[in-house]
Amino acid sequence: MMTVRSLSVSLLLLFVGASPLAAQSRPKVTVIGASLSRGMSLAEEASKRGADWLFAKLPEERKSSIGLGSLVAELGSAVVLDRSDLYLFTDPLHRGEIQIERACGDGAALILALDFLFWFGYWPEEEKLPKAESGSPLLQAYGKSDADLERCLRSLEKQHRGFALIDRLIAKTTAPIVIADYPDMFGANPLMLSPNRIPLRRTLDELNRRLERFAAERPRLLVFPLADYVARSKRGLVSLPEGDGRRVLPDDAIQGDNLHPTRLGTALVLHELLPLLRERLEGEAQRALPAPLAFADLVAKAGAEAHYRALLAAPKPAPAPAASSASK
């Protein structure tokens, strides 16, 4: 028979197990970055500015999103410290430094920084330009008097500054850090991202070559191939993991601005990211990952169940057309 004392102890243990103290046994995951990490819903942002009419004709699933940090938190395997900033693009260096300093003090077992470097390359600014070395491949690619070379150099200068912040993070932490390469967002709504703020194809290639070399020299850096995912997504070549192999149309993975992911799109990114992390991570970082789960369960955590069910119920679409060239 349970005594009053043993009952009290049992209730106390139950209370402690359900309290925030229980979270202390879970590994920490820090998230830094911009809109992919933080989440950017068109409907919510338009409403803040009294411009609901702007996206009123879009279906709900094309103007709603969830941040990668929030989705990871929903999975419950780790304590997520989301330091990402939706407005990183307004001042990448200053706002990026704030994120880095916070991340350095978190003591996380894993740091997700998928889109942290995005604005350290996109949106080249008017600033003092580095000099291109005589005979460099850049000069050969762009031409000595080509204004496109100046845009390229500005993007590379921004990337250099972003790399310096990542190096600071590496120096002050011990966790694996997951970054991503630069996707081609050509075709984004110009109200959200004007074409002159998108690096040219040649510049993107150079940014990604330099990022690859940068990561190769730093063992704790893992690179997620976001550029490949975005390219496949824009061409309708991403298949639903559960759904007789049918592919996700671009409109289902990306919101109406052709820039930010839908809730389903964020779930697809995480679905492709997790196997890479399970293969490469170990120790506390591995323990921070959720157990393998069905894609339908991941979609439910992302709040995209209705969208997902509608896709599965719809007739299977025709094969995607051949790819056309993007920015040049």
mmCIF file of C-alpha atoms in Angstrom:
data_model
loop_
_atom_site.group_PDB
_atom_site.id
_atom_site.type_symbol
_atom_site.label_atom_id
_atom_site.label_comp_id
_atom_site.label_asym_id
_atom_site.label_seq_id
_atom_site.Cartn_x
_atom_site.Cartn_y
_atom_site.Cartn_z
ATOM 1 C CA MET A 1 0.000 0.000 0.000
ATOM 2 C CA MET A 2 1.317 3.423 -0.919
ATOM 3 C CA THR A 3 1.900 5.646 2.097
ATOM 4 C CA VAL A 4 1.269 9.382 2.195
ATOM 5 C CA ARG A 5 5.041 9.930 2.131
ATOM 6 C CA SER A 6 5.646 7.705 -0.928
ATOM 7 C CA LEU A 7 2.677 9.293 -2.705
ATOM 8 C CA SER A 8 4.140 12.738 -2.052
ATOM 9 C CA VAL A 9 7.536 11.676 -3.403
ATOM 10 C CA SER A 10 5.924 10.186 -6.518
ATOM 11 C CA LEU A 11 3.950 13.347 -7.175
ATOM 12 C CA LEU A 12 7.077 15.443 -6.677
ATOM 13 C CA LEU A 13 9.032 13.345 -9.177
ATOM 14 C CA LEU A 14 6.159 13.585 -11.658
ATOM 15 C CA PHE A 15 6.067 17.362 -11.250
ATOM 16 C CA VAL A 16 9.818 17.715 -11.724
ATOM 17 C CA GLY A 17 9.749 15.463 -14.783
ATOM 18 C CA ALA A 18 7.110 17.653 -16.399
ATOM 19 C CA SER A 19 8.762 20.937 -15.455
ATOM 20 C CA PRO A 20 11.327 22.974 -17.401
ATOM 21 C CA LEU A 21 14.005 21.196 -15.364
ATOM 22 C CA ALA A 22 13.435 18.141 -17.548
ATOM 23 C CA ALA A 23 14.530 20.173 -20.567
ATOM 24 C CA GLN A 24 17.996 20.476 -19.064
ATOM 25 C CA SER A 25 18.696 16.829 -19.940
ATOM 26 C CA ARG A 26 18.094 17.490 -23.625
ATOM 27 C CA PRO A 27 20.940 18.797 -25.804
ATOM 28 C CA LYS A 28 20.785 22.400 -26.951
ATOM 29 C CA VAL A 29 20.493 23.386 -30.602
ATOM 30 C CA THR A 30 21.197 26.983 -31.551
ATOM 31 C CA VAL A 31 19.660 28.370 -34.740
ATOM 32 C CA ILE A 32 21.076 31.426 -36.512
ATOM 33 C CA GLY A 33 20.179 32.818 -39.903
ATOM 34 C CA ALA A 34 17.491 34.785 -41.714
ATOM 35 C CA SER A 35 13.996 34.091 -43.066
ATOM 36 C CA LEU A 36 14.378 30.347 -43.705
ATOM 37 C CA SER A 37 15.480 29.884 -40.106
ATOM 38 C CA ARG A 38 13.053 32.374 -38.560
ATOM 39 C CA GLY A 39 10.057 31.899 -40.825
ATOM 40 C CA MET A 40 8.434 34.569 -42.992
ATOM 41 C CA SER A 41 4.707 34.365 -43.707
ATOM 42 C CA LEU A 42 3.509 36.702 -46.445
ATOM 43 C CA ALA A 43 0.057 37.089 -44.892
ATOM 44 C CA GLU A 44 1.482 38.026 -41.500
ATOM 45 C CA GLU A 45 4.011 40.512 -42.869
ATOM 46 C CA ALA A 46 1.430 42.123 -45.181
ATOM 47 C CA SER A 47 -1.022 42.466 -42.293
ATOM 48 C CA LYS A 48 1.594 44.249 -40.172
ATOM 49 C CA ARG A 49 1.873 46.866 -42.917
ATOM 50 C CA GLY A 50 -1.841 47.196 -43.615
ATOM 51 C CA ALA A 51 -1.379 45.599 -47.027
ATOM 52 C CA ASP A 52 -3.480 42.443 -46.707
ATOM 53 C CA TRP A 53 -4.827 43.105 -50.200
ATOM 54 C CA LEU A 54 -1.401 42.443 -51.679
ATOM 55 C CA PHE A 55 -1.649 38.662 -51.321
ATOM 56 C CA ALA A 56 -5.404 38.341 -50.763
ATOM 57 C CA LYS A 57 -5.942 36.163 -53.843
ATOM 58 C CA LEU A 58 -3.329 33.602 -52.859
ATOM 59 C CA PRO A 59 -4.467 30.343 -51.228
ATOM 60 C CA GLU A 60 -3.598 30.176 -47.546
ATOM 61 C CA GLU A 61 -0.826 27.627 -48.017
ATOM 62 C CA ARG A 62 1.028 30.006 -50.381
ATOM 63 C CA LYS A 63 1.250 32.820 -47.845
ATOM 64 C CA SER A 64 2.106 30.966 -44.656
ATOM 65 C CA SER A 65 5.344 29.461 -43.370
ATOM 66 C CA ILE A 66 7.148 28.113 -40.328
ATOM 67 C CA GLY A 67 10.759 28.774 -39.455
ATOM 68 C CA LEU A 68 13.249 25.939 -39.479
ATOM 69 C CA GLY A 69 14.060 26.738 -35.848
ATOM 70 C CA SER A 70 10.411 26.488 -34.816
ATOM 71 C CA LEU A 71 9.968 23.211 -36.681
ATOM 72 C CA VAL A 72 13.043 21.674 -35.032
ATOM 73 C CA ALA A 73 11.678 22.815 -31.658
ATOM 74 C CA GLU A 74 8.349 21.105 -32.427
ATOM 75 C CA LEU A 75 10.153 17.770 -32.781
ATOM 76 C CA GLY A 76 11.104 17.944 -29.102
ATOM 77 C CA SER A 77 14.471 16.169 -29.148
ATOM 78 C CA ALA A 78 16.445 19.278 -28.200
ATOM 79 C CA VAL A 79 16.139 22.605 -26.448
ATOM 80 C CA VAL A 80 16.146 25.062 -29.353
ATOM 81 C CA LEU A 81 17.664 28.500 -28.876
ATOM 82 C CA ASP A 82 16.488 30.445 -31.916
ATOM 83 C CA ARG A 83 18.793 33.443 -32.469
ATOM 84 C CA SER A 84 17.827 33.936 -36.128
ATOM 85 C CA ASP A 85 16.674 37.310 -37.411
ATOM 86 C CA LEU A 86 14.085 37.880 -40.131
ATOM 87 C CA TYR A 87 15.585 41.294 -40.833
ATOM 88 C CA LEU A 88 19.200 40.174 -41.147
ATOM 89 C CA PHE A 89 19.189 41.544 -44.707
ATOM 90 C CA THR A 90 18.858 45.140 -43.480
ATOM 91 C CA ASP A 91 22.307 45.124 -41.852
ATOM 92 C CA PRO A 92 23.971 41.714 -42.186
ATOM 93 C CA LEU A 93 27.216 42.665 -40.449
ATOM 94 C CA HIS A 94 25.708 44.273 -37.340
ATOM 95 C CA ARG A 95 22.737 41.944 -36.972
ATOM 96 C CA GLY A 96 24.936 38.982 -37.824
ATOM 97 C CA GLU A 97 27.409 39.918 -35.085
ATOM 98 C CA ILE A 98 24.560 39.997 -32.563
ATOM 99 C CA GLN A 99 23.499 36.474 -33.552
ATOM 100 C CA ILE A 100 27.055 35.182 -33.388
ATOM 101 C CA GLU A 101 27.675 36.625 -29.928
ATOM 102 C CA ARG A 102 24.482 35.073 -28.600
ATOM 103 C CA ALA A 103 25.284 31.723 -30.184
ATOM 104 C CA CYS A 104 28.774 31.764 -28.665
ATOM 105 C CA GLY A 105 27.265 31.874 -25.188
ATOM 106 C CA ASP A 106 24.643 29.174 -25.669
ATOM 107 C CA GLY A 107 26.788 26.089 -25.107
ATOM 108 C CA ALA A 108 24.862 24.269 -27.834
ATOM 109 C CA ALA A 109 25.616 20.738 -29.011
ATOM 110 C CA LEU A 110 24.675 21.693 -32.576
ATOM 111 C CA ILE A 111 24.413 24.996 -34.453
ATOM 112 C CA LEU A 112 22.110 25.281 -37.460
ATOM 113 C CA ALA A 113 23.097 28.242 -39.649
ATOM 114 C CA LEU A 114 21.616 27.264 -42.998
ATOM 115 C CA ASP A 115 20.820 30.729 -44.336
ATOM 116 C CA PHE A 116 23.171 32.806 -42.185
ATOM 117 C CA LEU A 117 25.521 33.470 -45.117
ATOM 118 C CA PHE A 118 22.751 34.151 -47.650
ATOM 119 C CA TRP A 119 22.811 37.923 -47.181
ATOM 120 C CA PHE A 120 26.594 37.830 -47.134
ATOM 121 C CA GLY A 121 26.547 37.457 -50.904
ATOM 122 C CA TYR A 122 23.105 38.565 -51.997
ATOM 123 C CA TRP A 123 22.204 42.260 -52.192
ATOM 124 C CA PRO A 124 25.677 43.661 -53.045
ATOM 125 C CA GLU A 125 26.002 47.103 -51.531
ATOM 126 C CA GLU A 126 27.663 50.338 -52.592
ATOM 127 C CA GLU A 127 30.896 50.107 -50.644
ATOM 128 C CA LYS A 128 34.633 50.309 -51.122
ATOM 129 C CA LEU A 129 35.605 47.583 -53.521
ATOM 130 C CA PRO A 130 38.543 45.226 -53.164
ATOM 131 C CA LYS A 131 40.961 45.311 -56.070
ATOM 132 C CA ALA A 132 40.819 42.451 -58.533
ATOM 133 C CA GLU A 133 44.218 40.912 -59.117
ATOM 134 C CA SER A 134 45.619 41.334 -62.600
ATOM 135 C CA GLY A 135 44.943 38.228 -64.653
ATOM 136 C CA SER A 136 42.522 36.785 -62.080
ATOM 137 C CA PRO A 137 39.751 34.423 -63.263
ATOM 138 C CA LEU A 138 37.209 37.061 -62.239
ATOM 139 C CA LEU A 139 38.625 39.618 -64.650
ATOM 140 C CA GLN A 140 38.704 36.996 -67.366
ATOM 141 C CA ALA A 141 35.074 36.096 -66.685
ATOM 142 C CA TYR A 142 33.618 39.592 -66.458
ATOM 143 C CA GLY A 143 35.912 41.919 -68.381
ATOM 144 C CA LYS A 144 37.943 44.766 -66.901
ATOM 145 C CA SER A 145 35.336 47.488 -67.438
ATOM 146 C CA ASP A 146 32.234 45.415 -66.905
ATOM 147 C CA ALA A 147 29.916 46.796 -64.200
ATOM 148 C CA ASP A 148 28.934 43.203 -63.430
ATOM 149 C CA LEU A 149 32.447 42.670 -62.099
ATOM 150 C CA GLU A 150 31.835 45.400 -59.517
ATOM 151 C CA ARG A 151 28.657 43.651 -58.379
ATOM 152 C CA CYS A 152 30.588 40.403 -58.148
ATOM 153 C CA LEU A 153 33.353 41.985 -56.073
ATOM 154 C CA ARG A 154 30.825 43.497 -53.686
ATOM 155 C CA SER A 155 29.201 40.095 -53.202
ATOM 156 C CA LEU A 156 32.583 38.477 -52.561
ATOM 157 C CA GLU A 157 33.499 41.222 -50.087
ATOM 158 C CA LYS A 158 30.260 40.575 -48.181
ATOM 159 C CA GLN A 159 30.981 36.850 -48.203
ATOM 160 C CA HIS A 160 34.463 37.486 -46.794
ATOM 161 C CA ARG A 161 32.893 39.366 -43.874
ATOM 162 C CA GLY A 162 30.392 36.574 -43.311
ATOM 163 C CA PHE A 163 33.204 34.022 -43.264
ATOM 164 C CA ALA A 164 34.943 36.088 -40.571
ATOM 165 C CA LEU A 165 31.834 35.827 -38.378
ATOM 166 C CA ILE A 166 31.649 32.060 -38.890
ATOM 167 C CA ASP A 167 35.328 31.817 -37.933
ATOM 168 C CA ARG A 168 34.554 33.726 -34.738
ATOM 169 C CA LEU A 169 31.775 31.233 -33.996
ATOM 170 C CA ILE A 170 34.132 28.309 -34.614
ATOM 171 C CA ALA A 171 36.758 29.803 -32.312
ATOM 172 C CA LYS A 172 34.344 30.293 -29.404
ATOM 173 C CA THR A 173 32.298 27.076 -29.614
ATOM 174 C CA THR A 174 32.875 23.332 -29.884
ATOM 175 C CA ALA A 175 29.694 22.289 -31.712
ATOM 176 C CA PRO A 176 29.305 21.211 -35.336
ATOM 177 C CA ILE A 177 27.967 24.085 -37.451
ATOM 178 C CA VAL A 178 25.670 23.475 -40.423
ATOM 179 C CA ILE A 179 25.712 26.073 -43.191
ATOM 180 C CA ALA A 180 24.307 25.946 -46.729
ATOM 181 C CA ASP A 181 25.511 26.990 -50.129
ATOM 182 C CA TYR A 182 23.977 29.835 -52.140
ATOM 183 C CA PRO A 183 20.783 29.028 -54.079
ATOM 184 C CA ASP A 184 19.756 30.834 -57.257
ATOM 185 C CA MET A 185 16.653 32.859 -56.354
ATOM 186 C CA PHE A 186 16.267 34.360 -59.824
ATOM 187 C CA GLY A 187 12.536 34.790 -60.475
ATOM 188 C CA ALA A 188 11.691 36.068 -56.990
ATOM 189 C CA ASN A 189 9.006 38.759 -56.849
ATOM 190 C CA PRO A 190 10.896 42.035 -57.482
ATOM 191 C CA LEU A 191 8.924 43.698 -54.685
ATOM 192 C CA MET A 192 10.691 41.305 -52.316
ATOM 193 C CA LEU A 193 14.048 40.897 -54.059
ATOM 194 C CA SER A 194 14.841 42.987 -57.120
ATOM 195 C CA PRO A 195 16.916 41.336 -59.875
ATOM 196 C CA ASN A 196 19.913 43.637 -59.332
ATOM 197 C CA ARG A 197 20.186 42.297 -55.779
ATOM 198 C CA ILE A 198 20.514 38.714 -56.997
ATOM 199 C CA PRO A 199 24.052 37.612 -57.858
ATOM 200 C CA LEU A 200 24.562 36.644 -61.480
ATOM 201 C CA ARG A 201 25.034 32.968 -62.260
ATOM 202 C CA ARG A 202 28.787 33.430 -62.630
ATOM 203 C CA THR A 203 28.935 35.194 -59.276
ATOM 204 C CA LEU A 204 26.878 32.478 -57.570
ATOM 205 C CA ASP A 205 29.261 29.884 -58.935
ATOM 206 C CA GLU A 206 32.219 31.817 -57.517
ATOM 207 C CA LEU A 207 30.495 32.314 -54.146
ATOM 208 C CA ASN A 208 29.842 28.584 -53.916
ATOM 209 C CA ARG A 209 33.375 27.649 -54.964
ATOM 210 C CA ARG A 210 34.765 29.845 -52.210
ATOM 211 C CA LEU A 211 32.262 28.514 -49.681
ATOM 212 C CA GLU A 212 33.256 24.949 -50.552
ATOM 213 C CA ARG A 213 36.948 25.748 -50.010
ATOM 214 C CA PHE A 214 36.165 27.601 -46.784
ATOM 215 C CA ALA A 215 34.217 24.646 -45.361
ATOM 216 C CA ALA A 216 36.781 22.067 -46.497
ATOM 217 C CA GLU A 217 39.407 23.757 -44.326
ATOM 218 C CA ARG A 218 37.191 23.709 -41.220
ATOM 219 C CA PRO A 219 36.292 20.189 -40.027
ATOM 220 C CA ARG A 220 33.358 21.281 -37.851
ATOM 221 C CA LEU A 221 31.534 22.903 -40.786
ATOM 222 C CA LEU A 222 28.919 20.845 -42.625
ATOM 223 C CA VAL A 223 27.427 22.156 -45.866
ATOM 224 C CA PHE A 224 23.814 21.409 -46.764
ATOM 225 C CA PRO A 225 23.256 21.562 -50.571
ATOM 226 C CA LEU A 226 20.459 24.134 -50.500
ATOM 227 C CA ALA A 227 21.274 25.285 -54.042
ATOM 228 C CA ASP A 228 20.541 21.807 -55.383
ATOM 229 C CA TYR A 229 17.290 21.560 -53.403
ATOM 230 C CA VAL A 230 16.068 24.966 -54.641
ATOM 231 C CA ALA A 231 16.982 24.140 -58.246
ATOM 232 C CA ARG A 232 15.047 20.859 -58.073
ATOM 233 C CA SER A 233 12.138 22.536 -56.305
ATOM 234 C CA LYS A 234 11.829 25.277 -58.935
ATOM 235 C CA ARG A 235 11.737 22.615 -61.663
ATOM 236 C CA GLY A 236 9.171 20.459 -59.874
ATOM 237 C CA LEU A 237 11.682 17.652 -59.297
ATOM 238 C CA VAL A 238 11.222 17.221 -55.534
ATOM 239 C CA SER A 239 9.124 14.152 -54.781
ATOM 240 C CA LEU A 240 6.820 13.712 -51.829
ATOM 241 C CA PRO A 241 8.507 11.113 -49.583
ATOM 242 C CA GLU A 242 5.158 9.373 -49.091
ATOM 243 C CA GLY A 243 2.804 9.695 -52.028
ATOM 244 C CA ASP A 244 3.406 7.228 -54.887
ATOM 245 C CA GLY A 245 6.439 9.198 -56.045
ATOM 246 C CA ARG A 246 4.470 12.248 -57.120
ATOM 247 C CA ARG A 247 6.412 15.468 -57.327
ATOM 248 C CA VAL A 248 5.816 18.722 -55.514
ATOM 249 C CA LEU A 249 4.935 21.589 -57.834
ATOM 250 C CA PRO A 250 6.956 24.793 -57.296
ATOM 251 C CA ASP A 251 3.832 26.606 -56.059
ATOM 252 C CA ASP A 252 3.432 24.044 -53.275
ATOM 253 C CA ALA A 253 6.963 24.431 -51.909
ATOM 254 C CA ILE A 254 7.346 28.195 -52.143
ATOM 255 C CA GLN A 255 5.107 31.104 -51.197
ATOM 256 C CA GLY A 256 3.596 33.604 -53.619
ATOM 257 C CA ASP A 257 6.702 35.794 -53.594
ATOM 258 C CA ASN A 258 8.737 32.965 -55.169
ATOM 259 C CA LEU A 259 11.309 33.496 -52.428
ATOM 260 C CA HIS A 260 10.210 32.101 -49.069
ATOM 261 C CA PRO A 261 9.167 28.484 -48.412
ATOM 262 C CA THR A 262 5.672 27.374 -47.519
ATOM 263 C CA ARG A 263 5.124 25.271 -44.410
ATOM 264 C CA LEU A 264 5.357 22.194 -46.611
ATOM 265 C CA GLY A 265 8.526 23.627 -48.167
ATOM 266 C CA THR A 266 10.200 24.005 -44.774
ATOM 267 C CA ALA A 267 9.239 20.416 -43.929
ATOM 268 C CA LEU A 268 10.826 19.244 -47.190
ATOM 269 C CA VAL A 269 14.061 21.111 -46.412
ATOM 270 C CA LEU A 270 14.276 19.543 -42.953
ATOM 271 C CA HIS A 271 13.389 16.128 -44.376
ATOM 272 C CA GLU A 272 16.409 16.380 -46.702
ATOM 273 C CA LEU A 273 18.657 17.834 -44.004
ATOM 274 C CA LEU A 274 18.106 15.222 -41.279
ATOM 275 C CA PRO A 275 19.661 12.223 -43.101
ATOM 276 C CA LEU A 276 22.816 14.258 -43.743
ATOM 277 C CA LEU A 277 23.053 15.136 -40.062
ATOM 278 C CA ARG A 278 22.401 11.555 -38.920
ATOM 279 C CA GLU A 279 25.215 10.373 -41.162
ATOM 280 C CA ARG A 280 27.763 13.017 -40.176
ATOM 281 C CA LEU A 281 27.119 13.852 -36.519
ATOM 282 C CA GLU A 282 28.031 11.955 -33.371
ATOM 283 C CA GLY A 283 27.914 12.320 -29.596
ATOM 284 C CA GLU A 284 25.743 15.105 -28.155
ATOM 285 C CA ALA A 285 25.084 16.542 -31.598
ATOM 286 C CA GLN A 286 23.683 13.194 -32.762
ATOM 287 C CA ARG A 287 21.563 12.984 -29.598
ATOM 288 C CA ALA A 288 20.047 16.372 -30.428
ATOM 289 C CA LEU A 289 18.460 14.923 -33.566
ATOM 290 C CA PRO A 290 14.926 13.522 -33.510
ATOM 291 C CA ALA A 291 14.317 9.834 -34.049
ATOM 292 C CA PRO A 292 13.412 9.012 -37.663
ATOM 293 C CA LEU A 293 9.783 9.914 -38.266
ATOM 294 C CA ALA A 294 7.291 9.577 -41.086
ATOM 295 C CA PHE A 295 7.086 12.545 -43.417
ATOM 296 C CA ALA A 296 3.378 12.859 -42.608
ATOM 297 C CA ASP A 297 4.310 13.390 -38.953
ATOM 298 C CA LEU A 298 6.869 16.036 -39.918
ATOM 299 C CA VAL A 299 4.229 17.776 -42.032
ATOM 300 C CA ALA A 300 1.855 17.738 -39.065
ATOM 301 C CA LYS A 301 4.493 19.415 -36.886
ATOM 302 C CA ALA A 302 4.897 22.053 -39.613
ATOM 303 C CA GLY A 303 1.157 22.777 -39.641
ATOM 304 C CA ALA A 304 0.768 21.704 -43.284
ATOM 305 C CA GLU A 305 -1.510 18.670 -42.900
ATOM 306 C CA ALA A 306 -4.391 20.060 -44.969
ATOM 307 C CA HIS A 307 -2.033 21.099 -47.772
ATOM 308 C CA TYR A 308 -0.359 17.689 -47.752
ATOM 309 C CA ARG A 309 -3.658 15.774 -47.789
ATOM 310 C CA ALA A 310 -4.877 17.879 -50.709
ATOM 311 C CA LEU A 311 -1.728 17.080 -52.681
ATOM 312 C CA LEU A 312 -2.115 13.346 -52.084
ATOM 313 C CA ALA A 313 -5.774 13.466 -53.097
ATOM 314 C CA ALA A 314 -5.154 15.422 -56.304
ATOM 315 C CA PRO A 315 -4.560 13.724 -59.672
ATOM 316 C CA LYS A 316 -0.912 13.006 -60.287
ATOM 317 C CA PRO A 317 0.537 15.916 -62.327
ATOM 318 C CA ALA A 318 2.298 15.514 -65.661
ATOM 319 C CA PRO A 319 6.112 15.285 -65.685
ATOM 320 C CA ALA A 320 7.943 18.596 -65.291
ATOM 321 C CA PRO A 321 9.172 20.273 -68.509
ATOM 322 C CA ALA A 322 12.862 20.475 -69.332
ATOM 323 C CA ALA A 323 14.795 23.041 -67.308
ATOM 324 C CA SER A 324 15.398 26.527 -68.690
ATOM 325 C CA SER A 325 18.365 28.693 -67.765
ATOM 326 C CA ALA A 326 18.051 31.052 -64.808
ATOM 327 C CA SER A 327 20.167 34.134 -64.181
ATOM 328 C CA LYS A 328 23.247 34.381 -66.358
#
